[in-house]
Amino acid sequence: MAVLNSPTRSGITSADPQRAGERPVETRWDIIELLFFAYRDFVGDPDHVLEEFGFGRAHHRVMHFVYRYPGLNVADLLEVLRITKQSLGRVLKQLLDEGYIVQKAGDADRRQRLLFATAKGEALVGKLAGLQTDRIVRALRGLDASGAEAVRKFLLGMIDHDDPDKVLEAILRADGKMVKA
Amino acid sequence: MAVLNSPTRSGITSADPQRAGERPVETRWDIIELLFFAYRDFVGDPDHVLEEFGFGRAHHRVMHFVYRYPGLNVADLLEVLRITKQSLGRVLKQLLDEGYIVQKAGDADRRQRLLFATAKGEALVGKLAGLQTDRIVRALRGLDASGAEAVRKFLLGMIDHDDPDKVLEAILRADGKMVKA
DNA sequence: AATTTAGGACAGCCATGTTGACATATCTTG
DNA sequence: CAAGATATGTCAACATGGCTGTCCTAAATT
């Protein structure tokens, strides 16, 4: 039987140059670890389903953003995923070949290949998003409206806002509107 | 210039069997995407530092849990990371060879190799945790105490509580105590 | 007409995940 | 004590999904 030692209590403090001289910030081991476990389980649900389809996480990410932003072009998709053309090419080719995504030449610029999810693709995205939504809704139970709003603000605050890709920009814009509405 | 279409508004609804017959739950695209971007940036900070050390994310995860739970044995580490012995072996060997971690035979069971971070290891973990803490603290600014508590509850609620590994169990126990205190 | 851009495709490398087999030391049990 | 179970380490081999660099075509831009 392994007996687990208590978590370390250390004096490790902030490296934020903006806060030099101020009262040091205690390391947020709690949030760091909660985020690790939360994300692990959050992506774990889809992983099982994807396996049945012979797909991986990379396919999920591509399908998700193509479905959500219909007509997305390849360059913007590369930016949001932060991967290279080659890496994207591999999974995108599979999704095209197996009929989850279709391409359409751009209207203004016919070099562009705009991406759209097919009905088959939508079904897959919906299945995966359903699992994740269930988990989110469960986690939000027990929080009131202001608690849920705090969660949104927190997640938004965790994101780098400088030099956003086109998709992130759209999300940030939409979020700004939501607050006012 | 690519013009991004608006996000899809679909009728995709919950797959939660517990909610069959009830009002369908709207897909939480907002939280799904916020989590994606938040986690991307959350792990992005450490990634840059790790590169300078010739390490990857796998090394970070190992170092983190070894530092936080001193004397952790290999079996428990495998469980929390959810990887195989072989995968762990590769990165653990490097961390041992380069003096970031040391092993000690178990006291009660001398087959066990209990793991401890060296001063060098602690320094690395501290640097990485500092970056992540800075981001977390920034994200929590603008939230009051009840908002921060909502964030903790949400993250906790996102985690599977059945069949927890030893490390997660310790965290859940600690969290229970915190609520009362 | 020349250059740039959007996208695709090639070869090949690396990190990190997987399985299965097997070895050693040690603990537990009949 | 002998036998079996357990903790760990190690080897070979493979898959996925990152990466780089090069080169190609078609279409847009200058």
Coordinates of C-alpha atoms (C1' of nucleotides) in Angstrom, one line a residue:
Chain A
M1 CA 0.0 0.0 0.0
A2 CA 1.5 3.3 -1.0
V3 CA 1.0 6.1 1.4
L4 CA 0.9 9.4 -0.4
N5 CA 2.7 12.2 1.2
S6 CA 1.0 15.5 1.6
P7 CA 1.4 18.1 -1.1
T8 CA 4.4 20.2 -0.8
R9 CA 4.0 23.6 0.8
S10 CA 6.7 25.7 -0.7
G11 CA 7.6 29.3 -0.8
I12 CA 7.7 29.4 -4.6
T13 CA 6.3 32.8 -5.7
S14 CA 5.4 34.7 -8.7
A15 CA 7.8 35.6 -11.5
D16 CA 5.6 38.3 -12.9
P17 CA 7.9 41.3 -13.6
Q18 CA 4.9 43.6 -13.3
R19 CA 4.6 42.7 -9.6
A20 CA 8.2 43.1 -8.6
G21 CA 8.3 44.7 -5.1
E22 CA 4.7 44.0 -4.3
R23 CA 3.6 41.3 -1.9
P24 CA 4.6 38.0 -3.6
V25 CA 1.8 35.9 -5.1
E26 CA 1.4 32.4 -3.7
T27 CA 1.6 29.6 -6.3
R28 CA -1.9 28.4 -7.2
W29 CA -1.2 24.7 -7.1
D30 CA -4.9 24.2 -6.5
I31 CA -6.0 25.8 -9.8
I32 CA -3.0 24.4 -11.7
E33 CA -4.0 20.8 -10.7
L34 CA -7.7 21.3 -11.1
L35 CA -7.2 22.5 -14.6
F36 CA -5.0 19.5 -15.4
F37 CA -7.6 17.0 -14.2
A38 CA -10.5 18.9 -15.6
Y39 CA -9.0 19.2 -19.0
R40 CA -7.9 15.6 -18.9
D41 CA -11.4 14.4 -18.3
F42 CA -12.9 17.0 -20.7
V43 CA -11.0 15.6 -23.7
G44 CA -11.3 12.1 -22.4
D45 CA -14.9 11.6 -23.3
P46 CA -14.5 12.5 -27.0
D47 CA -11.3 10.4 -27.2
H48 CA -13.3 7.2 -26.6
V49 CA -15.8 8.0 -29.3
L50 CA -13.1 9.1 -31.8
E51 CA -11.3 5.8 -31.4
E52 CA -14.4 4.0 -32.7
F53 CA -14.1 6.2 -35.9
G54 CA -10.4 5.6 -36.2
F55 CA -9.8 9.3 -35.5
G56 CA -7.7 11.1 -33.0
R57 CA -7.8 14.4 -31.2
A58 CA -6.3 16.2 -34.2
H59 CA -9.4 15.2 -36.2
H60 CA -11.7 16.4 -33.5
R61 CA -10.1 19.9 -33.4
V62 CA -10.3 20.2 -37.2
M63 CA -13.9 19.0 -37.4
H64 CA -14.9 21.3 -34.6
F65 CA -13.6 24.5 -36.1
V66 CA -14.7 23.7 -39.6
Y67 CA -18.2 23.0 -38.4
R68 CA -18.4 26.1 -36.2
Y69 CA -17.0 28.5 -38.7
P70 CA -18.3 27.3 -42.1
G71 CA -16.3 28.4 -45.0
L72 CA -13.1 28.7 -43.0
N73 CA -10.1 28.7 -45.2
V74 CA -6.9 26.6 -44.7
A75 CA -4.7 29.5 -43.6
D76 CA -7.1 30.6 -40.8
L77 CA -7.5 27.0 -39.7
L78 CA -3.7 26.6 -39.4
E79 CA -3.6 29.7 -37.3
V80 CA -6.2 28.7 -34.8
L81 CA -4.8 25.2 -34.4
R82 CA -1.2 26.5 -34.3
I83 CA 0.1 23.6 -36.3
T84 CA 1.9 23.4 -39.7
K85 CA 0.5 22.8 -43.1
Q86 CA 1.9 19.3 -43.2
S87 CA 0.4 18.3 -39.9
L88 CA -3.0 19.7 -40.9
G89 CA -2.8 18.2 -44.4
R90 CA -2.6 14.6 -43.0
V91 CA -5.7 14.7 -41.0
L92 CA -7.6 17.0 -43.3
K93 CA -7.0 14.7 -46.2
Q94 CA -8.6 11.8 -44.2
L95 CA -11.6 13.9 -43.3
L96 CA -12.1 14.9 -46.9
D97 CA -11.6 11.4 -48.3
E98 CA -14.0 9.9 -45.8
G99 CA -16.6 12.5 -46.5
Y100 CA -16.7 14.5 -43.2
I101 CA -15.6 17.7 -44.8
V102 CA -16.0 19.2 -48.3
Q103 CA -14.0 21.9 -50.0
K104 CA -15.3 24.8 -52.2
A105 CA -13.2 27.2 -54.2
G106 CA -13.4 30.7 -52.8
D107 CA -15.8 33.1 -54.5
A108 CA -13.6 36.2 -54.5
D109 CA -10.3 34.3 -54.5
R110 CA -10.5 31.0 -56.3
R111 CA -7.2 29.8 -54.9
Q112 CA -8.7 29.4 -51.5
R113 CA -10.3 26.1 -50.5
L114 CA -13.1 26.9 -48.1
L115 CA -14.0 24.1 -45.7
F116 CA -17.5 22.9 -44.8
A117 CA -18.7 20.1 -42.6
T118 CA -21.0 17.6 -44.4
A119 CA -24.0 16.1 -42.6
K120 CA -21.8 13.2 -41.6
G121 CA -19.3 15.6 -40.2
E122 CA -22.0 17.6 -38.3
A123 CA -23.2 14.3 -36.8
L124 CA -19.7 13.6 -35.4
V125 CA -19.1 17.0 -34.1
G126 CA -22.6 17.0 -32.5
K127 CA -21.9 13.7 -30.8
L128 CA -18.6 14.9 -29.3
A129 CA -20.0 18.3 -28.3
G130 CA -22.9 16.6 -26.7
L131 CA -20.6 14.7 -24.4
Q132 CA -18.6 17.8 -23.5
T133 CA -21.7 19.8 -22.9
D134 CA -23.1 17.2 -20.6
R135 CA -20.0 17.5 -18.5
I136 CA -20.1 21.3 -18.5
V137 CA -23.7 21.4 -17.5
R138 CA -23.1 19.0 -14.7
A139 CA -20.2 21.2 -13.5
L140 CA -22.3 24.3 -13.7
R141 CA -25.1 22.9 -11.6
G142 CA -24.8 24.3 -8.1
L143 CA -23.6 27.6 -9.5
D144 CA -26.0 30.5 -9.8
A145 CA -26.0 32.9 -12.7
S146 CA -23.2 35.0 -11.2
G147 CA -21.1 32.0 -10.6
A148 CA -21.5 30.8 -14.2
E149 CA -20.5 34.3 -15.3
A150 CA -17.4 34.2 -13.1
V151 CA -16.4 31.0 -14.8
R152 CA -16.8 32.6 -18.3
K153 CA -14.8 35.6 -17.2
F154 CA -12.1 33.4 -15.7
L155 CA -11.6 31.3 -18.8
L156 CA -11.6 34.4 -21.0
G157 CA -9.0 36.0 -18.7
M158 CA -6.8 32.9 -19.1
I159 CA -6.5 33.5 -22.9
D160 CA -3.9 35.7 -24.5
H161 CA -5.7 38.6 -26.1
D162 CA -2.8 40.0 -28.0
D163 CA -2.3 38.9 -31.6
P164 CA -5.4 36.7 -31.8
D165 CA -6.0 34.6 -34.8
K166 CA -9.2 35.2 -36.8
V167 CA -11.3 32.6 -34.9
L168 CA -10.3 33.8 -31.5
E169 CA -11.0 37.4 -32.6
A170 CA -14.5 36.4 -33.6
I171 CA -15.0 34.8 -30.1
L172 CA -13.7 37.8 -28.3
R173 CA -15.9 40.1 -30.3
A174 CA -18.9 37.9 -29.6
D175 CA -18.1 37.8 -25.9
G176 CA -17.9 41.6 -25.7
K177 CA -21.4 41.8 -27.2
M178 CA -22.7 39.2 -24.8
V179 CA -21.7 41.2 -21.7
K180 CA -23.6 44.3 -22.9
A181 CA -26.7 42.3 -24.0
Chain B
M1 CA -8.5 38.6 -47.0
A2 CA -10.6 35.9 -45.5
V3 CA -13.9 36.8 -44.1
L4 CA -14.9 34.6 -41.3
N5 CA -18.5 33.3 -41.2
S6 CA -20.4 33.6 -38.0
P7 CA -20.4 30.6 -35.7
T8 CA -22.9 27.9 -36.4
R9 CA -26.1 28.0 -34.5
S10 CA -27.3 24.5 -34.4
G11 CA -29.9 22.5 -32.7
I12 CA -27.4 20.0 -31.4
T13 CA -28.5 18.9 -28.0
S14 CA -27.5 16.8 -25.0
A15 CA -26.8 13.1 -25.2
D16 CA -27.1 12.8 -21.4
P17 CA -29.4 9.7 -20.8
Q18 CA -30.3 11.1 -17.3
R19 CA -32.0 14.0 -19.0
A20 CA -34.1 12.1 -21.5
G21 CA -37.5 13.6 -21.8
E22 CA -36.5 16.9 -20.1
R23 CA -35.9 20.1 -21.9
P24 CA -32.9 19.6 -24.2
V25 CA -29.7 21.2 -23.1
E26 CA -28.2 23.6 -25.6
T27 CA -24.6 22.8 -26.6
R28 CA -22.2 25.0 -24.7
W29 CA -20.0 26.0 -27.7
D30 CA -18.9 29.0 -25.7
I31 CA -17.4 27.1 -22.8
I32 CA -16.0 24.3 -25.1
E33 CA -14.1 26.9 -27.0
L34 CA -13.0 29.0 -24.1
L35 CA -11.6 25.9 -22.5
F36 CA -9.7 25.0 -25.6
F37 CA -8.1 28.4 -25.9
A38 CA -7.5 28.8 -22.2
Y39 CA -5.8 25.5 -21.9
R40 CA -3.8 26.1 -25.0
D41 CA -2.3 29.3 -23.6
F42 CA -2.1 27.8 -20.1
V43 CA 0.3 25.1 -21.2
G44 CA 1.9 27.4 -23.8
D45 CA 3.9 29.4 -21.3
P46 CA 5.7 26.4 -19.8
D47 CA 6.3 25.0 -23.3
H48 CA 8.7 27.8 -24.2
V49 CA 10.7 27.4 -21.1
L50 CA 10.8 23.6 -21.4
E51 CA 12.3 23.9 -24.8
E52 CA 15.3 25.7 -23.5
F53 CA 15.9 22.7 -21.2
G54 CA 15.4 20.2 -24.0
F55 CA 12.3 18.9 -22.3
G56 CA 8.7 18.5 -23.3
R57 CA 5.3 18.6 -21.7
A58 CA 5.8 15.0 -20.6
H59 CA 8.7 16.0 -18.4
H60 CA 6.7 18.9 -16.9
R61 CA 3.9 16.6 -15.8
V62 CA 6.3 14.2 -14.2
M63 CA 8.3 16.9 -12.5
H64 CA 5.1 18.6 -11.2
F65 CA 3.6 15.6 -9.5
V66 CA 6.9 14.3 -8.1
Y67 CA 7.6 17.7 -6.6
R68 CA 4.1 18.1 -5.3
Y69 CA 3.8 14.6 -3.8
P70 CA 7.3 13.8 -2.5
G71 CA 7.9 10.1 -2.2
L72 CA 5.4 9.2 -4.9
N73 CA 6.0 5.7 -6.2
V74 CA 6.1 4.8 -9.9
A75 CA 2.7 2.9 -9.9
D76 CA 0.8 6.0 -8.5
L77 CA 2.6 8.3 -11.0
L78 CA 1.6 6.0 -13.8
E79 CA -2.0 6.1 -12.7
V80 CA -2.3 9.9 -12.4
L81 CA -0.6 10.5 -15.7
R82 CA -2.6 7.8 -17.4
I83 CA 0.3 6.6 -19.5
T84 CA 2.2 3.3 -19.8
K85 CA 5.4 2.2 -18.0
Q86 CA 7.3 2.5 -21.2
S87 CA 6.3 6.1 -21.9
L88 CA 7.0 7.1 -18.3
G89 CA 10.3 5.2 -18.3
R90 CA 11.8 7.3 -21.1
V91 CA 11.2 10.7 -19.6
L92 CA 11.8 9.6 -16.0
K93 CA 15.2 8.2 -17.0
Q94 CA 16.2 11.5 -18.5
L95 CA 15.1 13.4 -15.4
L96 CA 17.0 11.0 -13.2
D97 CA 20.1 11.1 -15.3
E98 CA 20.1 14.8 -15.5
G99 CA 19.6 15.2 -11.7
Y100 CA 16.1 16.6 -11.5
I101 CA 14.8 13.7 -9.6
V102 CA 16.2 11.1 -7.3
Q103 CA 14.9 7.7 -6.3
K104 CA 14.9 6.1 -2.8
A105 CA 14.0 2.5 -2.0
G106 CA 10.7 2.3 -0.1
D107 CA 11.0 1.9 3.6
A108 CA 8.3 -0.7 4.2
D109 CA 8.5 -2.2 0.7
R110 CA 12.0 -2.1 -0.7
R111 CA 10.8 -2.9 -4.2
Q112 CA 9.3 0.5 -4.6
R113 CA 11.3 3.4 -5.9
L114 CA 10.0 6.5 -4.3
L115 CA 10.6 9.7 -6.3
F116 CA 11.8 13.0 -5.0
A117 CA 12.6 16.3 -6.7
T118 CA 16.1 17.6 -6.3
A119 CA 16.9 21.3 -5.7
K120 CA 17.4 21.5 -9.5
G121 CA 14.1 19.9 -10.0
E122 CA 12.3 22.2 -7.6
A123 CA 13.8 25.2 -9.4
L124 CA 12.4 24.0 -12.7
V125 CA 8.9 23.3 -11.3
G126 CA 8.9 26.6 -9.5
K127 CA 9.7 28.5 -12.7
L128 CA 6.9 26.8 -14.6
A129 CA 4.4 27.0 -11.8
G130 CA 5.3 30.7 -11.5
L131 CA 4.3 31.4 -15.1
Q132 CA 1.1 29.5 -14.7
T133 CA 0.2 31.2 -11.4
D134 CA 0.8 34.6 -13.0
R135 CA -1.8 33.8 -15.7
I136 CA -4.2 32.4 -13.1
V137 CA -3.9 35.4 -10.9
R138 CA -4.5 37.7 -13.8
A139 CA -7.6 35.8 -14.8
L140 CA -8.9 35.9 -11.3
R141 CA -8.5 39.7 -11.0
G142 CA -11.9 41.2 -11.4
L143 CA -13.6 38.3 -9.7
D144 CA -14.6 38.6 -6.1
A145 CA -14.2 35.8 -3.5
S146 CA -17.5 34.2 -4.5
G147 CA -16.5 34.3 -8.2
A148 CA -13.2 32.6 -7.4
E149 CA -15.0 30.0 -5.4
A150 CA -17.3 29.4 -8.4
V151 CA -14.3 28.8 -10.6
R152 CA -12.9 26.2 -8.1
K153 CA -16.3 24.5 -7.9
F154 CA -16.7 24.5 -11.7
L155 CA -13.3 22.9 -12.3
L156 CA -13.9 20.4 -9.5
G157 CA -17.2 19.5 -11.1
M158 CA -15.6 18.9 -14.5
I159 CA -13.5 16.1 -13.0
D160 CA -14.6 12.5 -12.8
H161 CA -14.9 11.6 -9.2
D162 CA -15.4 7.8 -9.5
D163 CA -12.4 5.6 -9.4
P164 CA -9.9 8.4 -8.7
D165 CA -6.2 7.7 -8.6
K166 CA -4.3 8.3 -5.4
V167 CA -3.2 11.8 -6.3
L168 CA -6.7 12.9 -7.3
E169 CA -8.1 11.3 -4.2
A170 CA -5.7 13.4 -2.1
I171 CA -6.8 16.6 -3.9
L172 CA -10.5 15.8 -3.5
R173 CA -10.0 15.1 0.2
A174 CA -8.1 18.4 0.6
D175 CA -10.8 20.2 -1.2
G176 CA -13.5 18.8 1.0
K177 CA -11.6 20.1 4.1
M178 CA -11.2 23.5 2.5
V179 CA -14.9 24.0 2.1
K180 CA -15.5 23.4 5.8
A181 CA -12.5 25.5 6.9
Chain C
dA1 C1' 5.3 39.5 -67.7
dA2 C1' 7.0 38.9 -63.2
dT3 C1' 6.1 38.1 -58.5
dT4 C1' 3.5 36.8 -54.7
dT5 C1' 0.1 34.0 -52.5
dA6 C1' -3.0 29.8 -51.3
dG7 C1' -2.8 25.4 -51.1
dG8 C1' -1.0 20.7 -51.7
dA9 C1' 2.5 17.1 -51.6
dC10 C1' 7.0 14.9 -50.9
dA11 C1' 10.7 13.0 -47.7
dG12 C1' 12.2 12.5 -43.3
dC13 C1' 12.9 13.6 -38.3
dC14 C1' 11.3 13.8 -33.3
dA15 C1' 8.4 13.3 -29.1
dT16 C1' 5.4 10.7 -26.9
dG17 C1' 1.9 7.6 -26.8
dT18 C1' 0.9 2.3 -27.5
dT19 C1' 1.6 -3.4 -26.8
dG20 C1' 3.8 -7.5 -25.5
dA21 C1' 7.4 -10.1 -23.7
dC22 C1' 10.7 -10.8 -20.3
dA23 C1' 14.1 -10.1 -16.1
dT24 C1' 15.0 -9.1 -11.2
dA25 C1' 14.2 -8.2 -6.6
dT26 C1' 11.2 -8.4 -3.1
dC27 C1' 6.9 -9.3 -0.6
dT28 C1' 3.1 -12.4 0.6
dT29 C1' 1.0 -16.7 1.3
dG30 C1' 0.0 -21.8 1.6
Chain D
dC1 C1' 10.4 -22.6 2.9
dA2 C1' 8.7 -22.9 -1.8
dA3 C1' 5.5 -20.8 -4.9
dG4 C1' 3.3 -17.1 -6.6
dA5 C1' 2.2 -12.3 -6.8
dT6 C1' 3.9 -7.6 -7.2
dA7 C1' 7.0 -3.3 -8.2
dT8 C1' 9.9 -1.9 -11.3
dG9 C1' 12.9 -1.8 -15.3
dT10 C1' 14.0 -2.9 -20.1
dC11 C1' 13.7 -4.4 -25.0
dA12 C1' 11.7 -4.4 -29.6
dA13 C1' 8.3 -2.6 -32.5
dC14 C1' 4.8 0.4 -33.9
dA15 C1' 1.2 4.7 -34.3
dT16 C1' 0.1 9.4 -34.0
dG17 C1' 0.8 13.9 -34.7
dG18 C1' 3.9 17.4 -34.1
dC19 C1' 8.1 19.5 -36.9
dT20 C1' 11.4 21.2 -41.2
dG21 C1' 12.6 21.9 -45.8
dT22 C1' 11.7 21.6 -50.6
dC23 C1' 9.1 21.9 -54.6
dC24 C1' 4.8 22.3 -57.5
dT25 C1' 0.4 24.4 -59.5
dA26 C1' -3.0 27.8 -60.1
dA27 C1' -4.5 32.1 -59.4
dA28 C1' -4.0 36.9 -57.8
dT29 C1' -1.4 41.1 -57.7
dT30 C1' 1.8 44.4 -59.3

